[in-house]
Amino acid sequence: MEPLPLAVHADLTALDPPGRNDAAHVDASDGELVLQAREGNRDAFALLLERHRRLVLGLCLRILGNLPDAQDAAQETFLRLFRSLNRLDTTRPCRPWLCRVAINVCRDLHGRRPTLVVDLEDATDRAETGRTPHEAMLLTQKRELLSRALMELPFRERAAVVLRDVEGLETEEVAEILGSSVGTIRTQACRGRQKLTALVGRLIGRQT
Amino acid sequence: MNCEEVRNDLASRPEHSGDPVSHRDEHLQTCRECRVFEGELDAVLEALQDLGREELSQAALDALSARVQTRLSQERPAHGNRFLHWAAVLGSAAVLAGSMLLLYTPGPSVPAREAHEKSASNSSHETSSIPTDAISARIPAGPKGPAVRPVKRHRHRRSPLQNRVRHAVIHTPDPEDEARPIRLAAMVTVDQIEGRGMIYQLVDR
């Protein structure tokens, strides 16, 4: 079959329903979505939000230790993203930028509010696969214990451990996000792990 | 290697896996406490990774999206209006600067003003320097000299308006009898005398 002349093809494309244009965003890169959002496309921004909300909320939750504060910090992070649309480098992915902003927001919030560790049950999905109730309870206890121990680390060590060991980012990426050298991040993560091990041991001793 | 060095090395293991660690292993074979530490550290690292795999609840994620969207609906768009915003700011600044410039522009020098006044009094009494149709101004020379006194050099220490307001007698044609002017005592500005101002206040008739 002969290809349509270019003009006819363009006309057919123009007749696409709006929903189809929106669906095309799903495959778009972060930079493309930012460009579309800059032009006032709210769907593009909603897609950016949906794409990164799990990472940002999870990061805030590990750093702040409770869901209400984490929701506040994540919301502020996305609002800053919206306000910074014109300044963002569209050639780079949003993830490091979002992590950096989320860490900064958490640091501000951490300084203003007392650390409050509450039950993380509301924040996480308990309907996980194939565990007996006993196993699920043990897992929950372990996670809460670890979250409690994380809260006792100094902020920078906590951020380094969360980004490196929980989120699984590379040391170089963590260094870029936290604005430190790779050597500093290694030291902070190493110190944080040692403290965390001692803290978990102490907390287990306190519980038993 | 002592215990502290071994524990540091163990804790920084995720950073450089695959390094030769023969000295550490030798120490671990002989030190029970460090072996216990290694076991606890491994458990913590595993638990941290497990924490990263933990799924956030859909309700928490949806609540976040709803909160952000609600806030965004109250925000102004971050684009488009930015140009208008800055244009408005610059326009206001230009208007303000223009007003200040007009207010602070010094009048003509005293000799020039005196010459102007002289020419005004030499001409027929109603030749006006005021750009209104019906009003003409003449500054009478009092016993102490001209009514328009020289403006002090240190004008910036006083209000510019204070320096520029003068009492004056204004002659304006009577609407009923244009040949007979009406005298009005008024406060006028130096600018008005120079033909570019407004009457500030009518004192009496």
mmCIF file of C-alpha atoms in Angstrom:
data_model
loop_
_atom_site.group_PDB
_atom_site.id
_atom_site.type_symbol
_atom_site.label_atom_id
_atom_site.label_comp_id
_atom_site.label_asym_id
_atom_site.label_seq_id
_atom_site.Cartn_x
_atom_site.Cartn_y
_atom_site.Cartn_z
ATOM 1 C CA MET A 1 0.000 0.000 0.000
ATOM 2 C CA GLU A 2 1.305 3.387 -0.951
ATOM 3 C CA PRO A 3 2.031 5.725 1.901
ATOM 4 C CA LEU A 4 -0.311 8.647 2.234
ATOM 5 C CA PRO A 5 0.891 11.983 0.970
ATOM 6 C CA LEU A 6 2.326 13.976 3.823
ATOM 7 C CA ALA A 7 -0.408 16.622 3.823
ATOM 8 C CA VAL A 8 -3.184 14.021 4.042
ATOM 9 C CA HIS A 9 -1.358 12.232 6.840
ATOM 10 C CA ALA A 10 -1.057 15.485 8.752
ATOM 11 C CA ASP A 11 -4.792 16.133 8.355
ATOM 12 C CA LEU A 12 -5.630 12.681 9.703
ATOM 13 C CA THR A 13 -3.393 13.229 12.687
ATOM 14 C CA ALA A 14 -5.132 16.493 13.421
ATOM 15 C CA LEU A 15 -8.410 14.632 13.658
ATOM 16 C CA ASP A 16 -7.189 12.389 16.470
ATOM 17 C CA PRO A 17 -9.386 12.665 19.546
ATOM 18 C CA PRO A 18 -7.852 14.510 22.480
ATOM 19 C CA GLY A 19 -7.681 11.376 24.616
ATOM 20 C CA ARG A 20 -5.287 9.816 22.157
ATOM 21 C CA ASN A 21 -2.874 12.734 22.404
ATOM 22 C CA ASP A 22 -2.925 12.395 26.174
ATOM 23 C CA ALA A 23 -2.136 8.689 25.955
ATOM 24 C CA ALA A 24 0.986 9.522 23.963
ATOM 25 C CA HIS A 25 2.437 11.188 27.055
ATOM 26 C CA VAL A 26 2.872 7.863 28.810
ATOM 27 C CA ASP A 27 5.898 7.023 26.702
ATOM 28 C CA ALA A 28 7.306 10.526 26.811
ATOM 29 C CA SER A 29 10.539 11.226 28.628
ATOM 30 C CA ASP A 30 10.613 13.426 31.710
ATOM 31 C CA GLY A 31 12.040 16.259 29.609
ATOM 32 C CA GLU A 32 9.220 16.035 27.068
ATOM 33 C CA LEU A 33 6.639 16.035 29.850
ATOM 34 C CA VAL A 34 8.285 19.063 31.442
ATOM 35 C CA LEU A 35 8.156 20.889 28.095
ATOM 36 C CA GLN A 36 4.478 20.037 27.695
ATOM 37 C CA ALA A 37 3.735 21.039 31.289
ATOM 38 C CA ARG A 38 5.487 24.365 30.672
ATOM 39 C CA GLU A 39 2.997 25.058 27.923
ATOM 40 C CA GLY A 40 0.168 24.559 30.379
ATOM 41 C CA ASN A 41 -0.562 20.895 29.818
ATOM 42 C CA ARG A 42 -1.824 19.757 33.210
ATOM 43 C CA ASP A 43 -2.044 16.138 32.041
ATOM 44 C CA ALA A 44 1.682 16.108 31.408
ATOM 45 C CA PHE A 45 2.341 17.334 34.921
ATOM 46 C CA ALA A 46 -0.097 14.779 36.325
ATOM 47 C CA LEU A 47 1.867 12.095 34.528
ATOM 48 C CA LEU A 48 5.133 13.354 36.010
ATOM 49 C CA LEU A 49 3.477 13.242 39.425
ATOM 50 C CA GLU A 50 2.241 9.711 38.893
ATOM 51 C CA ARG A 51 5.627 8.583 37.609
ATOM 52 C CA HIS A 52 7.642 9.860 40.553
ATOM 53 C CA ARG A 53 5.228 9.963 43.497
ATOM 54 C CA ARG A 54 6.218 6.497 44.751
ATOM 55 C CA LEU A 55 9.904 7.423 44.869
ATOM 56 C CA VAL A 56 9.335 10.827 46.475
ATOM 57 C CA LEU A 57 6.792 9.697 49.057
ATOM 58 C CA GLY A 58 8.889 6.624 49.916
ATOM 59 C CA LEU A 59 12.016 8.729 50.345
ATOM 60 C CA CYS A 60 10.215 11.250 52.542
ATOM 61 C CA LEU A 61 8.674 8.437 54.571
ATOM 62 C CA ARG A 62 12.057 6.777 55.259
ATOM 63 C CA ILE A 63 13.661 10.099 56.142
ATOM 64 C CA LEU A 64 10.867 11.538 58.269
ATOM 65 C CA GLY A 65 9.505 8.294 59.704
ATOM 66 C CA ASN A 66 5.804 9.105 59.628
ATOM 67 C CA LEU A 67 3.161 9.427 56.948
ATOM 68 C CA PRO A 68 1.657 12.873 57.710
ATOM 69 C CA ASP A 69 5.043 14.610 57.543
ATOM 70 C CA ALA A 70 6.033 12.545 54.519
ATOM 71 C CA GLN A 71 2.827 13.588 52.713
ATOM 72 C CA ASP A 72 3.560 17.244 53.505
ATOM 73 C CA ALA A 73 7.140 16.960 52.274
ATOM 74 C CA ALA A 74 6.182 15.088 49.111
ATOM 75 C CA GLN A 75 3.454 17.605 48.330
ATOM 76 C CA GLU A 76 5.893 20.483 48.772
ATOM 77 C CA THR A 77 8.403 18.714 46.542
ATOM 78 C CA PHE A 78 5.909 18.434 43.688
ATOM 79 C CA LEU A 79 4.755 22.013 44.147
ATOM 80 C CA ARG A 80 8.386 23.102 43.822
ATOM 81 C CA LEU A 81 8.636 20.998 40.692
ATOM 82 C CA PHE A 82 5.632 22.821 39.268
ATOM 83 C CA ARG A 83 7.048 26.225 40.151
ATOM 84 C CA SER A 84 10.430 25.306 38.671
ATOM 85 C CA LEU A 85 9.165 23.998 35.344
ATOM 86 C CA ASN A 86 10.712 26.908 33.481
ATOM 87 C CA ARG A 87 14.118 26.391 35.045
ATOM 88 C CA LEU A 88 14.434 22.618 34.749
ATOM 89 C CA ASP A 89 17.001 21.127 32.414
ATOM 90 C CA THR A 90 14.854 19.084 30.049
ATOM 91 C CA THR A 91 17.810 17.050 28.805
ATOM 92 C CA ARG A 92 18.178 15.345 32.178
ATOM 93 C CA PRO A 93 15.811 13.065 34.067
ATOM 94 C CA CYS A 94 13.773 14.505 36.914
ATOM 95 C CA ARG A 95 14.650 11.839 39.452
ATOM 96 C CA PRO A 96 17.893 13.318 40.907
ATOM 97 C CA TRP A 97 16.335 16.787 40.995
ATOM 98 C CA LEU A 98 13.260 15.476 42.805
ATOM 99 C CA CYS A 99 15.375 13.509 45.291
ATOM 100 C CA ARG A 100 17.497 16.587 46.029
ATOM 101 C CA VAL A 101 14.446 18.775 46.561
ATOM 102 C CA ALA A 102 12.729 16.106 48.666
ATOM 103 C CA ILE A 103 15.819 15.806 50.881
ATOM 104 C CA ASN A 104 15.974 19.599 51.281
ATOM 105 C CA VAL A 105 12.280 19.791 52.133
ATOM 106 C CA CYS A 106 12.676 16.947 54.637
ATOM 107 C CA ARG A 107 15.650 18.714 56.194
ATOM 108 C CA ASP A 108 13.594 21.902 56.623
ATOM 109 C CA LEU A 109 10.684 19.966 58.050
ATOM 110 C CA HIS A 110 12.968 17.895 60.269
ATOM 111 C CA GLY A 111 14.412 21.102 61.739
ATOM 112 C CA ARG A 112 10.985 22.613 62.412
ATOM 113 C CA ARG A 113 9.070 19.665 63.802
ATOM 114 C CA PRO A 114 10.011 17.154 66.484
ATOM 115 C CA THR A 115 10.676 13.692 65.131
ATOM 116 C CA LEU A 116 7.548 11.657 65.507
ATOM 117 C CA VAL A 117 7.525 8.002 64.637
ATOM 118 C CA VAL A 118 4.065 6.583 64.252
ATOM 119 C CA ASP A 119 2.755 3.299 63.010
ATOM 120 C CA LEU A 120 3.611 2.980 59.324
ATOM 121 C CA GLU A 121 0.668 0.709 58.715
ATOM 122 C CA ASP A 122 -1.297 3.362 56.828
ATOM 123 C CA ALA A 123 1.627 4.097 54.569
ATOM 124 C CA THR A 124 2.468 0.639 53.350
ATOM 125 C CA ASP A 125 0.634 -2.077 51.587
ATOM 126 C CA ARG A 126 0.033 -4.894 54.052
ATOM 127 C CA ALA A 127 -1.621 -7.168 51.535
ATOM 128 C CA GLU A 128 1.747 -8.483 50.387
ATOM 129 C CA THR A 129 2.082 -11.761 48.647
ATOM 130 C CA GLY A 130 2.063 -15.179 50.221
ATOM 131 C CA ARG A 131 2.963 -14.536 53.834
ATOM 132 C CA THR A 132 1.361 -16.133 56.838
ATOM 133 C CA PRO A 133 -0.056 -13.676 59.383
ATOM 134 C CA HIS A 134 2.813 -14.553 61.719
ATOM 135 C CA GLU A 135 5.439 -13.821 59.057
ATOM 136 C CA ALA A 136 3.686 -10.593 58.123
ATOM 137 C CA MET A 137 3.637 -9.493 61.752
ATOM 138 C CA LEU A 138 7.350 -10.239 62.168
ATOM 139 C CA LEU A 139 8.135 -8.339 58.989
ATOM 140 C CA THR A 140 6.103 -5.375 60.154
ATOM 141 C CA GLN A 141 7.896 -5.371 63.488
ATOM 142 C CA LYS A 142 11.270 -5.556 61.770
ATOM 143 C CA ARG A 143 10.449 -2.644 59.486
ATOM 144 C CA GLU A 144 9.157 -0.502 62.308
ATOM 145 C CA LEU A 145 12.227 -1.272 64.371
ATOM 146 C CA LEU A 146 14.457 -0.266 61.504
ATOM 147 C CA SER A 147 12.480 2.909 60.865
ATOM 148 C CA ARG A 148 12.787 3.805 64.530
ATOM 149 C CA ALA A 149 16.539 3.191 64.427
ATOM 150 C CA LEU A 150 16.875 5.279 61.248
ATOM 151 C CA MET A 151 15.219 8.198 63.022
ATOM 152 C CA GLU A 152 17.985 8.192 65.598
ATOM 153 C CA LEU A 153 20.720 8.733 63.006
ATOM 154 C CA PRO A 154 21.962 12.257 62.280
ATOM 155 C CA PHE A 155 20.165 13.711 59.266
ATOM 156 C CA ARG A 156 22.992 13.487 56.723
ATOM 157 C CA GLU A 157 23.909 9.920 57.661
ATOM 158 C CA ARG A 158 20.251 8.956 57.500
ATOM 159 C CA ALA A 159 19.902 10.527 54.066
ATOM 160 C CA ALA A 160 23.027 8.759 52.820
ATOM 161 C CA VAL A 161 21.875 5.365 54.143
ATOM 162 C CA VAL A 162 18.332 5.776 52.817
ATOM 163 C CA LEU A 163 19.437 6.826 49.342
ATOM 164 C CA ARG A 164 22.251 4.297 49.090
ATOM 165 C CA ASP A 165 20.868 1.205 50.849
ATOM 166 C CA VAL A 166 17.096 1.620 50.830
ATOM 167 C CA GLU A 167 16.555 3.288 47.464
ATOM 168 C CA GLY A 168 19.576 1.510 45.984
ATOM 169 C CA LEU A 169 21.125 4.519 44.241
ATOM 170 C CA GLU A 170 24.780 4.527 43.215
ATOM 171 C CA THR A 171 27.208 6.346 45.496
ATOM 172 C CA GLU A 172 27.971 8.916 42.770
ATOM 173 C CA GLU A 173 24.284 9.650 42.340
ATOM 174 C CA VAL A 174 23.829 10.018 46.103
ATOM 175 C CA ALA A 175 26.797 12.392 46.192
ATOM 176 C CA GLU A 176 25.215 14.520 43.454
ATOM 177 C CA ILE A 177 21.863 14.601 45.230
ATOM 178 C CA LEU A 178 23.320 15.498 48.609
ATOM 179 C CA GLY A 179 25.861 17.901 47.146
ATOM 180 C CA SER A 180 28.822 16.126 48.741
ATOM 181 C CA SER A 181 31.885 14.309 47.496
ATOM 182 C CA VAL A 182 31.812 10.569 46.875
ATOM 183 C CA GLY A 183 34.306 10.066 49.710
ATOM 184 C CA THR A 184 32.081 11.949 52.147
ATOM 185 C CA ILE A 185 29.065 9.871 51.176
ATOM 186 C CA ARG A 186 31.040 6.658 51.637
ATOM 187 C CA THR A 187 32.119 7.780 55.093
ATOM 188 C CA GLN A 188 28.617 8.887 56.066
ATOM 189 C CA ALA A 189 27.001 5.698 54.787
ATOM 190 C CA CYS A 190 29.623 3.534 56.503
ATOM 191 C CA ARG A 191 29.210 5.370 59.806
ATOM 192 C CA GLY A 192 25.430 5.268 59.469
ATOM 193 C CA ARG A 193 25.415 1.507 58.914
ATOM 194 C CA GLN A 194 27.569 0.895 61.958
ATOM 195 C CA LYS A 195 25.386 3.117 64.126
ATOM 196 C CA LEU A 196 22.263 1.510 62.740
ATOM 197 C CA THR A 197 23.556 -1.965 63.584
ATOM 198 C CA ALA A 198 24.288 -0.871 67.144
ATOM 199 C CA LEU A 199 20.915 0.889 67.428
ATOM 200 C CA VAL A 200 18.951 -2.095 66.163
ATOM 201 C CA GLY A 201 20.795 -4.312 68.647
ATOM 202 C CA ARG A 202 19.956 -1.869 71.416
ATOM 203 C CA LEU A 203 16.296 -1.582 70.384
ATOM 204 C CA ILE A 204 15.944 -5.376 70.218
ATOM 205 C CA GLY A 205 17.467 -5.590 73.677
ATOM 206 C CA ARG A 206 15.011 -2.935 74.879
ATOM 207 C CA GLN A 207 12.049 -4.811 73.440
ATOM 208 C CA THR A 208 12.950 -8.217 74.814
ATOM 209 C CA MET B 1 43.804 -5.278 61.480
ATOM 210 C CA ASN B 2 42.119 -4.421 64.759
ATOM 211 C CA CYS B 3 38.381 -4.733 65.518
ATOM 212 C CA GLU B 4 37.560 -1.114 64.645
ATOM 213 C CA GLU B 5 39.272 -1.313 61.261
ATOM 214 C CA VAL B 6 37.536 -4.588 60.495
ATOM 215 C CA ARG B 7 34.110 -3.150 61.401
ATOM 216 C CA ASN B 8 34.749 -0.057 59.279
ATOM 217 C CA ASP B 9 35.781 -2.306 56.432
ATOM 218 C CA LEU B 10 32.691 -4.483 56.848
ATOM 219 C CA ALA B 11 30.364 -1.467 56.965
ATOM 220 C CA SER B 12 31.876 0.014 53.811
ATOM 221 C CA ARG B 13 31.635 -3.334 52.004
ATOM 222 C CA PRO B 14 28.675 -2.267 49.809
ATOM 223 C CA GLU B 15 30.850 0.535 48.432
ATOM 224 C CA HIS B 16 33.674 -1.657 47.206
ATOM 225 C CA SER B 17 32.596 -5.229 46.794
ATOM 226 C CA GLY B 18 35.107 -7.612 45.263
ATOM 227 C CA ASP B 19 38.136 -6.077 46.993
ATOM 228 C CA PRO B 20 40.691 -8.511 48.386
ATOM 229 C CA VAL B 21 39.868 -8.875 52.071
ATOM 230 C CA SER B 22 42.281 -11.511 53.285
ATOM 231 C CA HIS B 23 43.354 -9.535 56.392
ATOM 232 C CA ARG B 24 39.735 -8.991 57.385
ATOM 233 C CA ASP B 25 38.893 -12.669 56.962
ATOM 234 C CA GLU B 26 41.882 -13.653 59.054
ATOM 235 C CA HIS B 27 40.659 -11.340 61.826
ATOM 236 C CA LEU B 28 37.092 -12.615 61.590
ATOM 237 C CA GLN B 29 38.257 -16.203 62.022
ATOM 238 C CA THR B 30 39.803 -15.320 65.356
ATOM 239 C CA CYS B 31 37.410 -12.598 66.723
ATOM 240 C CA ARG B 32 33.970 -13.762 67.813
ATOM 241 C CA GLU B 33 32.629 -10.252 68.524
ATOM 242 C CA CYS B 34 33.429 -9.112 65.029
ATOM 243 C CA ARG B 35 31.720 -12.170 63.607
ATOM 244 C CA VAL B 36 28.604 -11.291 65.605
ATOM 245 C CA PHE B 37 28.849 -7.720 64.317
ATOM 246 C CA GLU B 38 29.150 -9.001 60.750
ATOM 247 C CA GLY B 39 25.984 -11.087 61.177
ATOM 248 C CA GLU B 40 24.041 -8.150 62.623
ATOM 249 C CA LEU B 41 25.285 -5.805 59.909
ATOM 250 C CA ASP B 42 24.225 -8.244 57.183
ATOM 251 C CA ALA B 43 20.770 -8.497 58.778
ATOM 252 C CA VAL B 44 20.463 -4.691 58.874
ATOM 253 C CA LEU B 45 21.573 -4.316 55.254
ATOM 254 C CA GLU B 46 19.100 -6.955 54.165
ATOM 255 C CA ALA B 47 16.338 -5.263 56.156
ATOM 256 C CA LEU B 48 17.197 -1.906 54.562
ATOM 257 C CA GLN B 49 16.912 -3.418 51.094
ATOM 258 C CA ASP B 50 13.646 -5.001 52.140
ATOM 259 C CA LEU B 51 12.428 -1.598 53.286
ATOM 260 C CA GLY B 52 13.140 -0.303 49.780
ATOM 261 C CA ARG B 53 11.054 -3.077 48.254
ATOM 262 C CA GLU B 54 8.131 -2.320 50.546
ATOM 263 C CA GLU B 55 5.118 -1.193 48.564
ATOM 264 C CA LEU B 56 3.503 2.060 49.547
ATOM 265 C CA SER B 57 -0.244 1.778 49.922
ATOM 266 C CA GLN B 58 -2.294 2.928 46.968
ATOM 267 C CA ALA B 59 -4.411 5.028 49.327
ATOM 268 C CA ALA B 60 -1.358 6.976 50.485
ATOM 269 C CA LEU B 61 -0.234 7.564 46.884
ATOM 270 C CA ASP B 62 -3.709 8.628 45.768
ATOM 271 C CA ALA B 63 -3.994 10.946 48.744
ATOM 272 C CA LEU B 64 -0.719 12.588 47.733
ATOM 273 C CA SER B 65 -1.879 13.046 44.133
ATOM 274 C CA ALA B 66 -5.163 14.541 45.308
ATOM 275 C CA ARG B 67 -3.388 16.951 47.643
ATOM 276 C CA VAL B 68 -0.972 18.107 44.965
ATOM 277 C CA GLN B 69 -3.708 18.544 42.365
ATOM 278 C CA THR B 70 -5.820 20.517 44.831
ATOM 279 C CA ARG B 71 -2.924 22.837 45.587
ATOM 280 C CA LEU B 72 -2.084 23.196 41.902
ATOM 281 C CA SER B 73 -5.623 24.252 41.120
ATOM 282 C CA GLN B 74 -5.067 27.183 43.498
ATOM 283 C CA GLU B 75 -1.677 28.060 42.011
ATOM 284 C CA ARG B 76 -1.221 30.401 39.122
ATOM 285 C CA PRO B 77 0.268 28.712 36.085
ATOM 286 C CA ALA B 78 4.042 28.852 36.300
ATOM 287 C CA HIS B 79 4.345 29.854 32.689
ATOM 288 C CA GLY B 80 2.811 32.305 30.259
ATOM 289 C CA ASN B 81 1.894 34.891 32.831
ATOM 290 C CA ARG B 82 5.503 35.275 33.840
ATOM 291 C CA PHE B 83 6.124 37.672 30.961
ATOM 292 C CA LEU B 84 3.007 39.681 31.780
ATOM 293 C CA HIS B 85 3.985 39.714 35.428
ATOM 294 C CA TRP B 86 7.410 41.155 34.701
ATOM 295 C CA ALA B 87 6.010 43.561 32.125
ATOM 296 C CA ALA B 88 3.585 44.868 34.747
ATOM 297 C CA VAL B 89 6.379 45.205 37.301
ATOM 298 C CA LEU B 90 8.645 47.043 34.865
ATOM 299 C CA GLY B 91 5.783 49.259 33.704
ATOM 300 C CA SER B 92 4.948 50.237 37.272
ATOM 301 C CA ALA B 93 8.600 50.945 37.974
ATOM 302 C CA ALA B 94 8.834 53.141 34.861
ATOM 303 C CA VAL B 95 5.722 55.098 35.843
ATOM 304 C CA LEU B 96 7.065 55.551 39.359
ATOM 305 C CA ALA B 97 10.457 56.684 38.091
ATOM 306 C CA GLY B 98 8.795 59.121 35.693
ATOM 307 C CA SER B 99 6.679 60.588 38.496
ATOM 308 C CA MET B 100 9.707 61.000 40.730
ATOM 309 C CA LEU B 101 11.633 62.636 37.906
ATOM 310 C CA LEU B 102 8.843 65.144 37.288
ATOM 311 C CA LEU B 103 8.543 65.905 40.969
ATOM 312 C CA TYR B 104 12.264 66.424 41.496
ATOM 313 C CA THR B 105 13.065 68.269 38.256
ATOM 314 C CA PRO B 106 14.405 71.690 39.344
ATOM 315 C CA GLY B 107 12.687 74.793 37.958
ATOM 316 C CA PRO B 108 14.528 77.369 35.896
ATOM 317 C CA SER B 109 17.341 79.226 37.585
ATOM 318 C CA VAL B 110 16.432 82.316 39.601
ATOM 319 C CA PRO B 111 17.523 84.863 36.975
ATOM 320 C CA ALA B 112 15.562 83.007 34.359
ATOM 321 C CA ARG B 113 12.561 82.963 36.617
ATOM 322 C CA GLU B 114 12.897 86.662 37.362
ATOM 323 C CA ALA B 115 13.160 87.417 33.668
ATOM 324 C CA HIS B 116 10.106 85.327 33.071
ATOM 325 C CA GLU B 117 8.254 87.177 35.803
ATOM 326 C CA LYS B 118 9.367 90.530 34.395
ATOM 327 C CA SER B 119 8.162 89.684 30.962
ATOM 328 C CA ALA B 120 4.897 88.562 32.435
ATOM 329 C CA SER B 121 4.381 91.853 34.255
ATOM 330 C CA ASN B 122 5.484 93.913 31.249
ATOM 331 C CA SER B 123 2.946 92.371 29.034
ATOM 332 C CA SER B 124 -0.706 93.179 29.383
ATOM 333 C CA HIS B 125 -1.703 92.124 32.852
ATOM 334 C CA GLU B 126 -3.565 89.048 31.798
ATOM 335 C CA THR B 127 -1.013 87.490 29.462
ATOM 336 C CA SER B 128 -0.779 84.139 30.995
ATOM 337 C CA SER B 129 1.932 81.586 31.300
ATOM 338 C CA ILE B 130 -0.554 79.092 32.634
ATOM 339 C CA PRO B 131 -1.784 76.779 29.983
ATOM 340 C CA THR B 132 -5.414 76.909 30.947
ATOM 341 C CA ASP B 133 -7.850 78.931 28.899
ATOM 342 C CA ALA B 134 -9.308 81.070 31.562
ATOM 343 C CA ILE B 135 -6.649 81.491 34.178
ATOM 344 C CA SER B 136 -3.646 83.709 34.110
ATOM 345 C CA ALA B 137 -1.110 84.165 36.833
ATOM 346 C CA ARG B 138 1.017 86.987 38.031
ATOM 347 C CA ILE B 139 3.302 86.838 40.988
ATOM 348 C CA PRO B 140 3.213 90.196 42.703
ATOM 349 C CA ALA B 141 6.468 91.632 43.945
ATOM 350 C CA GLY B 142 6.119 92.297 47.650
ATOM 351 C CA PRO B 143 8.091 94.701 49.771
ATOM 352 C CA LYS B 144 10.654 92.029 50.482
ATOM 353 C CA GLY B 145 11.333 91.347 46.854
ATOM 354 C CA PRO B 146 9.805 88.990 44.375
ATOM 355 C CA ALA B 147 7.141 86.612 45.600
ATOM 356 C CA VAL B 148 8.927 83.722 44.025
ATOM 357 C CA ARG B 149 11.968 83.482 46.200
ATOM 358 C CA PRO B 150 15.033 81.692 45.088
ATOM 359 C CA VAL B 151 14.793 78.010 45.745
ATOM 360 C CA LYS B 152 17.390 76.937 48.268
ATOM 361 C CA ARG B 153 20.241 74.885 47.023
ATOM 362 C CA HIS B 154 19.770 72.186 49.676
ATOM 363 C CA ARG B 155 16.396 71.394 48.333
ATOM 364 C CA HIS B 156 16.721 67.691 49.039
ATOM 365 C CA ARG B 157 16.475 68.415 52.767
ATOM 366 C CA ARG B 158 12.950 69.732 52.373
ATOM 367 C CA SER B 159 9.918 68.335 50.758
ATOM 368 C CA PRO B 160 10.054 69.104 47.051
ATOM 369 C CA LEU B 161 6.416 70.114 47.125
ATOM 370 C CA GLN B 162 7.105 72.519 49.974
ATOM 371 C CA ASN B 163 9.674 74.281 47.848
ATOM 372 C CA ARG B 164 7.486 74.465 44.855
ATOM 373 C CA VAL B 165 4.249 75.824 46.339
ATOM 374 C CA ARG B 166 3.776 79.544 46.295
ATOM 375 C CA HIS B 167 0.920 81.852 47.096
ATOM 376 C CA ALA B 168 -0.135 83.756 44.059
ATOM 377 C CA VAL B 169 -2.812 86.046 42.829
ATOM 378 C CA ILE B 170 -4.561 84.739 39.827
ATOM 379 C CA HIS B 171 -6.451 86.911 37.437
ATOM 380 C CA THR B 172 -9.144 85.166 35.604
ATOM 381 C CA PRO B 173 -11.764 86.644 33.290
ATOM 382 C CA ASP B 174 -15.169 87.080 34.794
ATOM 383 C CA PRO B 175 -17.543 84.868 32.881
ATOM 384 C CA GLU B 176 -20.132 87.672 32.910
ATOM 385 C CA ASP B 177 -17.759 90.425 31.936
ATOM 386 C CA GLU B 178 -14.654 89.182 30.274
ATOM 387 C CA ALA B 179 -13.014 92.588 30.235
ATOM 388 C CA ARG B 180 -12.993 92.709 34.012
ATOM 389 C CA PRO B 181 -10.804 90.087 35.536
ATOM 390 C CA ILE B 182 -11.402 88.485 38.868
ATOM 391 C CA ARG B 183 -8.554 88.313 41.331
ATOM 392 C CA LEU B 184 -8.137 85.031 43.066
ATOM 393 C CA ALA B 185 -5.716 84.359 45.873
ATOM 394 C CA ALA B 186 -4.493 80.865 45.384
ATOM 395 C CA MET B 187 -1.687 78.495 46.068
ATOM 396 C CA VAL B 188 0.113 77.603 42.918
ATOM 397 C CA THR B 189 3.203 75.645 42.224
ATOM 398 C CA VAL B 190 6.376 76.827 40.640
ATOM 399 C CA ASP B 191 5.588 74.433 37.874
ATOM 400 C CA GLN B 192 2.378 76.256 37.283
ATOM 401 C CA ILE B 193 4.174 79.545 36.999
ATOM 402 C CA GLU B 194 6.412 77.887 34.497
ATOM 403 C CA GLY B 195 3.344 76.817 32.648
ATOM 404 C CA ARG B 196 3.292 73.094 33.297
ATOM 405 C CA GLY B 197 1.573 72.663 36.609
ATOM 406 C CA MET B 198 -1.803 72.686 38.227
ATOM 407 C CA ILE B 199 -3.405 74.855 40.839
ATOM 408 C CA TYR B 200 -3.187 73.021 44.124
ATOM 409 C CA GLN B 201 -5.600 74.878 46.301
ATOM 410 C CA LEU B 202 -7.861 77.858 45.924
ATOM 411 C CA VAL B 203 -7.332 79.946 49.045
ATOM 412 C CA ASP B 204 -10.023 82.610 48.646
ATOM 413 C CA ARG B 205 -11.716 84.789 46.116
#
